[in-house]
Amino acid sequence: MVANTTTVVLGGGMPAVLEVLDFALGRRPGVAILGWDTSVQGTVDKVAARSPDVALVCADLPNWDGVKACTDIKRLGMPTRVIVVGSEGDQGTLISAVKAGADGYVTVADSVDDLVGALHQVHRGESRIPPLMLGSLLRGLIELRREDDAALERFASLGNREREVLVELVAGLDHHTIATKLHLSPHTVRTHTQNILTKLGVHSRLEAARFVFEHDLFSRFGIGDG
Amino acid sequence: MHLARNGGGPLEADQRRILVVGARTLYLQALCEFLGTTGLSVSLLQPVQLRDSSLDPSPEVVLLDCVAAGVALEQLIAEIGEFHKGALIVLLTSGAARESSKQAAMLHVDDWVSMSLPVAELVEVLGDRGRRASDARASSSRRAARSGPAIESPLSSLSERELSVLRLVVDGHSADEIAATLGISRHTVRTHLQNVMAKMLVGSRMEMVSVARKSGMRPAPTAPPS
């Protein structure tokens, strides 16, 4: 492969889309397509096997989760950069893509040559976000960060005993089992539970569990592993 | 290229004009570039530009992307009917056969092709639609054929011998090579293939190969990988 060629693996839920992108990108100088796949796992496998400079995953097609593909590719720990293709103005997908580690975002309203530019750009190590979406992306990320800070604050307000009870609650144990395990009376466990729900600002044990997972609280505080 | 684009198809005989209308420039531009190599004359138009195209010579086929970004499909279809009388309207869908034909029927368009099919099939339908532009009946019978047994299991009605001939065609062998491999005459190969095409409800060898591959038939492992 010539040094200034960008090698690419494509992933997306629709054969025809990938076939024509393969054709259109492949005929442009400086781009070499190493393969494509219509399943998330297949795309990740092809990236692992062929180590392309860039993986291009479509996140706007049905039957296919482009953000998951991005996450899984990044998890391989390879230097492969990832570009996510999404709808124009789809801020939700853009934020998920950035959170999943995407290096670039290209909208379906862009041209093939825009995409080629983006491929080279992320290959060089730059990031690529459509300028018009940058403002809303930053606002979205700051908003997320703010929510996250609030969640951390709430979690930090729990007492030690309350945290222990929360771990068991999230594991799905009932009051009696928790009471036995922590050498408390069921009545005390119930009181702790009420206080936990109030402090976290949630209304049910299920919501409490979602809250914990959404903000990744246990692993960030080194709780509950094993 | 991983696409079966055999020469000698009916597409190369004359230039069919196809107008592609949609906002997903990235995919549609790639599609147009691809279609341009199959002997079709293709141009791409944003939905909002449709009005400006009224003075251009009318295309035989308008391929309308179902993701029209902000403009109602019904309105676009009405505009196409107004500005390009006589053009067949083919909906470019993203879904499976059942939903696609339902969507096409609801919008009263002439036919549909789905991006979830291999692109060879898409090309075949477009070429075919242009050829039979005046034969409105063909599209409904074709739709019926598509949602009929051809979708269920196009290969199930084939005999052992027909299957082995078909497999060799999918592998890219010529009729002479197949005759030599199976120890039968060229004429018999031809007859087998005619019967295969009739049973599979396909109109050309390219479509036959495309449908066979879609039904899970793969080239022998010696062929280059996709």
Short mmCIF file of C-alpha atoms in Angstrom, two decimals:
data_model
loop_
_atom_site.label_atom_id
_atom_site.label_comp_id
_atom_site.label_asym_id
_atom_site.label_seq_id
_atom_site.Cartn_x
_atom_site.Cartn_y
_atom_site.Cartn_z
CA MET A 1 0.00 0.00 0.00
CA VAL A 2 1.35 3.42 -0.94
CA ALA A 3 2.16 5.56 2.08
CA ASN A 4 -0.39 8.30 1.39
CA THR A 5 -3.22 5.92 0.60
CA THR A 6 -5.99 5.68 3.17
CA THR A 7 -7.24 2.13 3.61
CA VAL A 8 -10.87 1.69 4.60
CA VAL A 9 -13.29 -0.97 5.83
CA LEU A 10 -16.99 -0.16 5.42
CA GLY A 11 -19.86 -1.27 7.65
CA GLY A 12 -23.59 -0.68 7.32
CA GLY A 13 -26.89 -2.51 7.26
CA MET A 14 -27.58 -2.31 3.52
CA PRO A 15 -25.69 -4.23 0.84
CA ALA A 16 -26.53 -1.83 -2.00
CA VAL A 17 -25.31 1.21 -0.04
CA LEU A 18 -22.00 -0.47 0.80
CA GLU A 19 -21.53 -1.79 -2.73
CA VAL A 20 -21.96 1.63 -4.33
CA LEU A 21 -19.81 3.35 -1.67
CA ASP A 22 -17.18 0.67 -2.23
CA PHE A 23 -17.32 1.44 -5.95
CA ALA A 24 -17.37 5.24 -5.65
CA LEU A 25 -14.61 5.43 -3.01
CA GLY A 26 -12.52 2.70 -4.62
CA ARG A 27 -12.25 4.58 -7.93
CA ARG A 28 -10.85 7.69 -6.24
CA PRO A 29 -7.08 7.99 -5.98
CA GLY A 30 -5.68 7.76 -2.48
CA VAL A 31 -8.43 5.51 -1.13
CA ALA A 32 -8.33 1.72 -0.98
CA ILE A 33 -11.30 -0.30 0.26
CA LEU A 34 -10.22 -3.43 2.11
CA GLY A 35 -13.70 -4.86 2.53
CA TRP A 36 -17.22 -4.27 3.77
CA ASP A 37 -19.77 -6.05 5.88
CA THR A 38 -23.46 -5.69 6.65
CA SER A 39 -23.27 -6.99 10.24
CA VAL A 40 -21.73 -5.27 13.26
CA GLN A 41 -19.74 -8.35 14.24
CA GLY A 42 -18.61 -8.94 10.66
CA THR A 43 -17.41 -5.35 10.36
CA VAL A 44 -15.51 -5.54 13.65
CA ASP A 45 -13.94 -8.83 12.55
CA LYS A 46 -12.86 -7.37 9.22
CA VAL A 47 -11.32 -4.35 10.96
CA ALA A 48 -9.48 -6.67 13.36
CA ALA A 49 -8.21 -8.85 10.51
CA ARG A 50 -7.29 -6.16 7.97
CA SER A 51 -6.36 -3.23 10.26
CA PRO A 52 -7.51 -0.42 7.96
CA ASP A 53 -6.52 3.21 8.56
CA VAL A 54 -10.19 4.13 8.85
CA ALA A 55 -13.42 2.25 9.53
CA LEU A 56 -16.47 3.93 8.02
CA VAL A 57 -19.71 2.94 9.71
CA CYS A 58 -23.18 4.09 8.71
CA ALA A 59 -25.41 4.95 11.67
CA ASP A 60 -28.52 5.99 9.74
CA LEU A 61 -29.54 2.65 8.27
CA PRO A 62 -32.15 0.30 9.74
CA ASN A 63 -31.23 -3.21 10.94
CA TRP A 64 -27.89 -1.99 12.08
CA ASP A 65 -26.36 -0.19 15.05
CA GLY A 66 -23.53 1.98 13.77
CA VAL A 67 -22.72 3.42 17.20
CA LYS A 68 -22.28 -0.08 18.60
CA ALA A 69 -20.00 -0.92 15.68
CA CYS A 70 -17.96 2.19 16.52
CA THR A 71 -17.77 1.23 20.20
CA ASP A 72 -16.70 -2.34 19.40
CA ILE A 73 -14.08 -1.23 16.88
CA LYS A 74 -12.59 1.21 19.37
CA ARG A 75 -12.56 -1.55 21.97
CA LEU A 76 -10.21 -3.56 19.75
CA GLY A 77 -7.51 -1.15 20.87
CA MET A 78 -6.19 -0.75 17.34
CA PRO A 79 -5.01 2.52 15.78
CA THR A 80 -7.91 2.33 13.29
CA ARG A 81 -9.83 5.62 13.21
CA VAL A 82 -13.60 5.59 12.94
CA ILE A 83 -15.93 7.81 10.91
CA VAL A 84 -19.66 7.58 11.58
CA VAL A 85 -22.12 8.50 8.84
CA GLY A 86 -25.39 9.89 10.17
CA SER A 87 -28.36 11.99 9.21
CA GLU A 88 -27.90 15.70 8.80
CA GLY A 89 -28.70 17.48 12.05
CA ASP A 90 -29.09 14.27 14.04
CA GLN A 91 -27.50 15.56 17.21
CA GLY A 92 -28.34 12.45 19.25
CA THR A 93 -26.39 10.15 16.94
CA LEU A 94 -23.50 12.61 16.77
CA ILE A 95 -23.22 12.73 20.57
CA SER A 96 -23.47 8.95 20.89
CA ALA A 97 -20.84 8.58 18.17
CA VAL A 98 -18.45 10.98 19.89
CA LYS A 99 -19.02 9.22 23.21
CA ALA A 100 -18.33 5.91 21.48
CA GLY A 101 -14.96 7.26 20.39
CA ALA A 102 -15.66 8.29 16.80
CA ASP A 103 -12.95 10.43 15.19
CA GLY A 104 -15.22 11.93 12.59
CA TYR A 105 -18.84 12.41 11.63
CA VAL A 106 -20.05 12.77 8.08
CA THR A 107 -23.67 13.41 7.16
CA VAL A 108 -25.51 11.68 4.34
CA ALA A 109 -26.09 15.12 2.81
CA ASP A 110 -22.33 15.44 2.19
CA SER A 111 -20.84 14.50 -1.17
CA VAL A 112 -18.60 11.53 -1.88
CA ASP A 113 -15.65 13.92 -2.21
CA ASP A 114 -16.46 15.44 1.20
CA LEU A 115 -16.28 11.91 2.56
CA VAL A 116 -12.93 11.29 0.86
CA GLY A 117 -11.65 14.51 2.46
CA ALA A 118 -12.89 13.33 5.85
CA LEU A 119 -11.19 9.94 5.40
CA HIS A 120 -7.81 11.58 4.76
CA GLN A 121 -8.38 14.08 7.54
CA VAL A 122 -9.00 11.51 10.29
CA HIS A 123 -6.24 9.32 8.85
CA ARG A 124 -3.85 12.24 9.44
CA GLY A 125 -5.01 12.27 13.06
CA GLU A 126 -7.42 15.18 12.87
CA SER A 127 -11.04 15.10 13.98
CA ARG A 128 -13.87 15.93 11.68
CA ILE A 129 -17.24 17.22 12.82
CA PRO A 130 -19.59 19.15 10.48
CA PRO A 131 -19.04 22.82 11.47
CA LEU A 132 -22.78 23.48 11.61
CA MET A 133 -23.24 20.70 14.17
CA LEU A 134 -20.26 21.63 16.33
CA GLY A 135 -22.15 24.14 18.47
CA SER A 136 -24.96 21.77 19.31
CA LEU A 137 -22.48 18.96 19.92
CA LEU A 138 -20.63 21.04 22.50
CA ARG A 139 -23.87 22.14 24.14
CA GLY A 140 -25.02 18.52 24.23
CA LEU A 141 -21.78 17.30 25.74
CA ILE A 142 -21.76 20.06 28.36
CA GLU A 143 -25.36 19.22 29.21
CA LEU A 144 -24.42 15.56 29.60
CA ARG A 145 -21.48 16.54 31.74
CA ARG A 146 -23.71 18.68 33.93
CA GLU A 147 -26.17 15.82 34.42
CA ASP A 148 -23.28 13.55 35.20
CA ASP A 149 -21.89 15.96 37.78
CA ALA A 150 -25.31 16.17 39.42
CA ALA A 151 -25.49 12.37 39.50
CA LEU A 152 -22.07 12.13 41.13
CA GLU A 153 -23.09 14.70 43.70
CA ARG A 154 -26.22 12.77 44.57
CA PHE A 155 -24.33 9.52 44.78
CA ALA A 156 -21.72 11.12 47.03
CA SER A 157 -24.46 12.17 49.45
CA LEU A 158 -25.19 8.51 50.28
CA GLY A 159 -23.86 7.19 53.57
CA ASN A 160 -21.59 4.11 53.65
CA ARG A 161 -24.38 1.83 54.82
CA GLU A 162 -26.70 3.23 52.14
CA ARG A 163 -24.11 2.48 49.46
CA GLU A 164 -23.84 -1.11 50.67
CA VAL A 165 -27.61 -1.48 50.50
CA LEU A 166 -27.66 0.12 47.03
CA VAL A 167 -25.15 -2.43 45.73
CA GLU A 168 -27.41 -5.25 46.88
CA LEU A 169 -30.53 -3.53 45.55
CA VAL A 170 -28.96 -3.14 42.14
CA ALA A 171 -27.93 -6.80 42.27
CA GLY A 172 -31.65 -7.53 42.56
CA LEU A 173 -31.85 -8.85 46.15
CA ASP A 174 -35.05 -8.40 48.17
CA HIS A 175 -35.22 -6.70 51.57
CA HIS A 176 -35.05 -9.92 53.57
CA THR A 177 -32.02 -11.27 51.77
CA ILE A 178 -30.24 -7.93 52.08
CA ALA A 179 -31.10 -7.81 55.78
CA THR A 180 -29.59 -11.24 56.37
CA LYS A 181 -26.53 -10.47 54.30
CA LEU A 182 -25.76 -7.14 55.97
CA HIS A 183 -26.89 -8.21 59.47
CA LEU A 184 -29.68 -5.64 59.61
CA SER A 185 -33.38 -5.87 60.28
CA PRO A 186 -35.65 -5.83 57.20
CA HIS A 187 -37.19 -2.71 58.61
CA THR A 188 -33.84 -0.91 58.63
CA VAL A 189 -33.18 -2.03 55.06
CA ARG A 190 -36.52 -0.58 54.04
CA THR A 191 -35.65 2.75 55.68
CA HIS A 192 -32.25 2.81 53.98
CA THR A 193 -33.93 2.05 50.64
CA GLN A 194 -36.38 4.91 51.05
CA ASN A 195 -33.54 7.30 51.87
CA ILE A 196 -31.47 6.07 48.91
CA LEU A 197 -34.32 6.61 46.48
CA THR A 198 -34.93 10.11 47.86
CA LYS A 199 -31.26 11.08 47.71
CA LEU A 200 -30.80 9.78 44.18
CA GLY A 201 -34.00 11.51 43.10
CA VAL A 202 -35.56 8.35 41.66
CA HIS A 203 -38.88 6.66 42.33
CA SER A 204 -38.22 2.94 42.23
CA ARG A 205 -35.48 0.40 42.77
CA LEU A 206 -35.45 -0.25 39.06
CA GLU A 207 -34.89 3.42 38.35
CA ALA A 208 -32.12 3.44 40.94
CA ALA A 209 -30.41 0.57 39.09
CA ARG A 210 -30.73 2.42 35.78
CA PHE A 211 -29.31 5.55 37.37
CA VAL A 212 -26.30 3.59 38.61
CA PHE A 213 -25.63 1.98 35.22
CA GLU A 214 -26.27 5.10 33.20
CA HIS A 215 -23.64 7.03 35.06
CA ASP A 216 -21.38 4.04 35.51
CA LEU A 217 -21.27 4.83 39.25
CA PHE A 218 -20.06 1.56 40.72
CA SER A 219 -17.01 1.10 38.52
CA ARG A 220 -16.10 4.77 38.86
CA PHE A 221 -16.13 4.41 42.62
CA GLY A 222 -14.59 0.93 42.59
CA ILE A 223 -17.71 -0.61 44.12
CA GLY A 224 -19.41 -3.90 43.56
CA ASP A 225 -16.76 -5.68 41.50
CA GLY A 226 -16.85 -9.33 42.58
CA MET B 1 -15.25 -4.75 -7.36
CA HIS B 2 -17.37 -7.56 -6.00
CA LEU B 3 -20.25 -7.03 -8.36
CA ALA B 4 -21.37 -9.41 -11.00
CA ARG B 5 -21.66 -7.13 -13.96
CA ASN B 6 -21.57 -9.40 -16.94
CA GLY B 7 -21.22 -7.84 -20.31
CA GLY B 8 -23.84 -8.45 -22.95
CA GLY B 9 -26.77 -7.59 -20.68
CA PRO B 10 -29.74 -5.78 -22.13
CA LEU B 11 -28.63 -2.55 -20.48
CA GLU B 12 -25.89 -1.62 -22.89
CA ALA B 13 -28.07 -1.52 -25.97
CA ASP B 14 -29.29 2.03 -25.54
CA GLN B 15 -28.98 4.79 -22.96
CA ARG B 16 -31.88 4.89 -20.56
CA ARG B 17 -32.33 8.15 -18.74
CA ILE B 18 -32.79 7.85 -15.01
CA LEU B 19 -33.36 10.78 -12.70
CA VAL B 20 -32.46 10.11 -9.09
CA VAL B 21 -34.23 12.40 -6.61
CA GLY B 22 -33.26 12.54 -2.95
CA ALA B 23 -31.36 14.31 -0.20
CA ARG B 24 -28.98 11.56 0.88
CA THR B 25 -26.32 12.87 -1.46
CA LEU B 26 -23.57 10.60 -0.16
CA TYR B 27 -25.37 7.36 -0.99
CA LEU B 28 -27.20 8.62 -4.06
CA GLN B 29 -24.11 10.14 -5.65
CA ALA B 30 -22.25 6.88 -5.16
CA LEU B 31 -25.24 5.05 -6.61
CA CYS B 32 -25.32 7.36 -9.64
CA GLU B 33 -21.62 6.87 -10.27
CA PHE B 34 -22.17 3.16 -10.14
CA LEU B 35 -25.26 3.18 -12.36
CA GLY B 36 -23.36 5.33 -14.86
CA THR B 37 -21.05 2.41 -15.53
CA THR B 38 -23.90 0.07 -16.40
CA GLY B 39 -24.99 1.90 -19.54
CA LEU B 40 -27.68 4.00 -17.90
CA SER B 41 -27.68 7.76 -18.21
CA VAL B 42 -28.13 9.01 -14.67
CA SER B 43 -28.52 12.41 -13.07
CA LEU B 44 -29.00 13.34 -9.42
CA LEU B 45 -31.35 16.00 -8.17
CA GLN B 46 -32.15 17.41 -4.73
CA PRO B 47 -35.90 17.26 -3.98
CA VAL B 48 -36.07 21.07 -3.96
CA GLN B 49 -34.54 21.24 -7.45
CA LEU B 50 -37.30 19.16 -8.98
CA ARG B 51 -39.21 22.20 -10.17
CA ASP B 52 -36.15 23.46 -12.04
CA SER B 53 -35.82 20.22 -13.97
CA SER B 54 -39.14 20.62 -15.76
CA LEU B 55 -37.49 21.92 -18.93
CA ASP B 56 -35.02 19.05 -19.18
CA PRO B 57 -35.97 16.09 -21.36
CA SER B 58 -38.10 13.79 -19.24
CA PRO B 59 -36.40 10.65 -17.98
CA GLU B 60 -37.85 7.18 -18.52
CA VAL B 61 -37.51 6.45 -14.83
CA VAL B 62 -37.46 8.63 -11.74
CA LEU B 63 -35.85 6.90 -8.79
CA LEU B 64 -37.18 8.60 -5.67
CA ASP B 65 -35.37 8.11 -2.37
CA CYS B 66 -37.87 7.38 0.40
CA VAL B 67 -35.78 9.53 2.76
CA ALA B 68 -36.57 12.88 1.19
CA ALA B 69 -35.46 15.09 4.10
CA GLY B 70 -38.25 17.45 4.95
CA VAL B 71 -40.30 17.26 1.78
CA ALA B 72 -43.35 15.01 1.83
CA LEU B 73 -43.06 12.09 -0.59
CA GLU B 74 -46.65 12.60 -1.74
CA GLN B 75 -45.80 16.13 -2.79
CA LEU B 76 -42.68 15.05 -4.63
CA ILE B 77 -44.58 12.33 -6.43
CA ALA B 78 -47.19 14.86 -7.49
CA GLU B 79 -44.44 17.17 -8.77
CA ILE B 80 -42.78 14.37 -10.70
CA GLY B 81 -46.14 13.55 -12.26
CA GLU B 82 -46.53 17.18 -13.22
CA PHE B 83 -43.06 17.90 -14.57
CA HIS B 84 -42.17 14.51 -16.01
CA LYS B 85 -45.37 13.03 -17.35
CA GLY B 86 -44.89 9.47 -18.51
CA ALA B 87 -41.85 8.78 -16.39
CA LEU B 88 -42.10 5.67 -14.26
CA ILE B 89 -41.65 6.41 -10.58
CA VAL B 90 -39.59 3.88 -8.69
CA LEU B 91 -39.29 4.25 -4.93
CA LEU B 92 -35.86 3.63 -3.40
CA THR B 93 -36.64 2.01 -0.05
CA SER B 94 -34.59 0.80 2.87
CA GLY B 95 -36.82 -1.97 4.08
CA ALA B 96 -37.63 -5.58 3.38
CA ALA B 97 -39.77 -6.66 0.42
CA ARG B 98 -43.05 -6.71 2.31
CA GLU B 99 -42.77 -3.18 3.74
CA SER B 100 -41.35 -1.81 0.51
CA SER B 101 -44.21 -3.07 -1.64
CA LYS B 102 -46.70 -1.82 0.94
CA GLN B 103 -45.08 1.62 0.90
CA ALA B 104 -45.01 1.66 -2.92
CA ALA B 105 -48.67 0.66 -3.09
CA MET B 106 -49.68 3.32 -0.60
CA LEU B 107 -47.90 6.03 -2.55
CA HIS B 108 -49.21 4.70 -5.89
CA VAL B 109 -45.77 4.55 -7.47
CA ASP B 110 -44.93 2.14 -10.27
CA ASP B 111 -42.32 0.03 -8.55
CA TRP B 112 -39.73 -0.09 -5.81
CA VAL B 113 -36.18 -1.20 -5.27
CA SER B 114 -34.62 -1.66 -1.87
CA MET B 115 -31.14 -0.74 -0.76
CA SER B 116 -31.21 -3.88 1.35
CA LEU B 117 -30.85 -5.86 -1.88
CA PRO B 118 -27.56 -6.35 -3.71
CA VAL B 119 -26.98 -3.50 -6.12
CA ALA B 120 -26.93 -5.85 -9.12
CA GLU B 121 -30.60 -6.47 -8.52
CA LEU B 122 -31.28 -2.77 -8.29
CA VAL B 123 -29.56 -2.22 -11.64
CA GLU B 124 -31.54 -5.01 -13.20
CA VAL B 125 -34.87 -3.59 -12.06
CA LEU B 126 -33.98 -0.09 -13.23
CA GLY B 127 -32.84 -1.28 -16.64
CA ASP B 128 -35.92 -3.40 -16.93
CA ARG B 129 -38.26 -0.61 -15.88
CA GLY B 130 -36.86 1.70 -18.51
CA ARG B 131 -37.21 -0.95 -21.18
CA ARG B 132 -40.82 -1.60 -20.40
CA ALA B 133 -41.69 2.01 -19.73
CA SER B 134 -44.97 1.80 -21.61
CA ASP B 135 -46.00 -1.54 -20.20
CA ALA B 136 -47.66 -0.57 -16.97
CA ARG B 137 -48.92 -4.07 -16.40
CA ALA B 138 -45.42 -5.43 -16.18
CA SER B 139 -44.68 -3.62 -12.98
CA SER B 140 -47.61 -5.07 -11.10
CA SER B 141 -46.92 -8.60 -12.32
CA ARG B 142 -43.30 -8.08 -11.42
CA ARG B 143 -44.24 -6.96 -7.93
CA ALA B 144 -46.43 -9.99 -7.57
CA ALA B 145 -43.57 -12.21 -8.66
CA ARG B 146 -41.26 -10.51 -6.18
CA SER B 147 -43.46 -11.01 -3.17
CA GLY B 148 -44.38 -14.52 -4.28
CA PRO B 149 -42.33 -17.71 -4.03
CA ALA B 150 -39.25 -16.00 -5.47
CA ILE B 151 -38.80 -14.26 -2.12
CA GLU B 152 -39.64 -17.30 0.01
CA SER B 153 -37.07 -19.76 -1.37
CA PRO B 154 -36.27 -19.28 -5.03
CA LEU B 155 -33.97 -22.31 -5.03
CA SER B 156 -36.30 -24.82 -3.40
CA SER B 157 -38.04 -25.89 -6.59
CA LEU B 158 -34.80 -26.60 -8.48
CA SER B 159 -33.62 -30.13 -9.21
CA GLU B 160 -30.18 -31.39 -8.16
CA ARG B 161 -28.90 -30.99 -11.70
CA GLU B 162 -30.31 -27.51 -12.09
CA LEU B 163 -28.73 -26.52 -8.78
CA SER B 164 -25.30 -27.71 -9.85
CA VAL B 165 -25.57 -25.84 -13.16
CA LEU B 166 -26.70 -22.72 -11.31
CA ARG B 167 -23.85 -23.03 -8.81
CA LEU B 168 -21.34 -23.12 -11.65
CA VAL B 169 -22.88 -20.01 -13.21
CA VAL B 170 -22.69 -18.24 -9.84
CA ASP B 171 -19.01 -19.30 -9.77
CA GLY B 172 -18.59 -17.44 -13.02
CA HIS B 173 -18.17 -20.35 -15.47
CA SER B 174 -19.26 -20.11 -19.07
CA ALA B 175 -21.78 -22.46 -20.64
CA ASP B 176 -18.96 -24.33 -22.41
CA GLU B 177 -17.03 -24.82 -19.18
CA ILE B 178 -20.16 -26.02 -17.42
CA ALA B 179 -20.87 -28.46 -20.21
CA ALA B 180 -17.34 -29.84 -19.96
CA THR B 181 -17.44 -30.04 -16.15
CA LEU B 182 -20.76 -31.87 -15.98
CA GLY B 183 -20.19 -33.96 -19.10
CA ILE B 184 -23.30 -32.72 -20.86
CA SER B 185 -23.83 -30.78 -24.09
CA ARG B 186 -23.86 -27.02 -24.29
CA HIS B 187 -27.41 -27.24 -25.47
CA THR B 188 -28.46 -29.12 -22.33
CA VAL B 189 -26.80 -26.48 -20.14
CA ARG B 190 -28.82 -23.85 -21.94
CA THR B 191 -32.04 -25.78 -21.41
CA HIS B 192 -31.27 -26.25 -17.72
CA LEU B 193 -30.66 -22.55 -17.33
CA GLN B 194 -33.86 -21.65 -19.14
CA ASN B 195 -35.77 -23.88 -16.74
CA VAL B 196 -33.92 -22.43 -13.75
CA MET B 197 -34.79 -18.90 -14.84
CA ALA B 198 -38.42 -19.82 -15.33
CA LYS B 199 -38.61 -21.48 -11.91
CA MET B 200 -36.88 -18.58 -10.20
CA LEU B 201 -39.13 -16.03 -11.92
CA VAL B 202 -36.17 -14.03 -13.14
CA GLY B 203 -35.78 -12.26 -16.45
CA SER B 204 -32.05 -12.33 -17.02
CA ARG B 205 -28.95 -14.30 -16.10
CA MET B 206 -27.70 -11.42 -14.02
CA GLU B 207 -30.88 -11.35 -12.00
CA MET B 208 -30.68 -15.14 -11.68
CA VAL B 209 -27.19 -14.88 -10.19
CA SER B 210 -28.22 -12.03 -7.95
CA VAL B 211 -31.29 -13.89 -6.63
CA ALA B 212 -29.25 -17.07 -6.16
CA ARG B 213 -26.64 -15.22 -4.14
CA LYS B 214 -29.32 -13.48 -2.13
CA SER B 215 -30.79 -16.88 -1.31
CA GLY B 216 -27.51 -17.96 0.20
CA MET B 217 -25.70 -19.50 -2.78
CA ARG B 218 -22.06 -18.47 -2.66
CA PRO B 219 -19.22 -18.78 -5.16
CA ALA B 220 -16.72 -21.56 -4.58
CA PRO B 221 -14.00 -20.68 -2.02
CA THR B 222 -11.43 -20.29 -4.79
CA ALA B 223 -13.12 -17.09 -5.91
CA PRO B 224 -11.69 -13.84 -4.53
CA PRO B 225 -13.22 -12.98 -1.14
CA SER B 226 -15.59 -10.05 -0.82
#
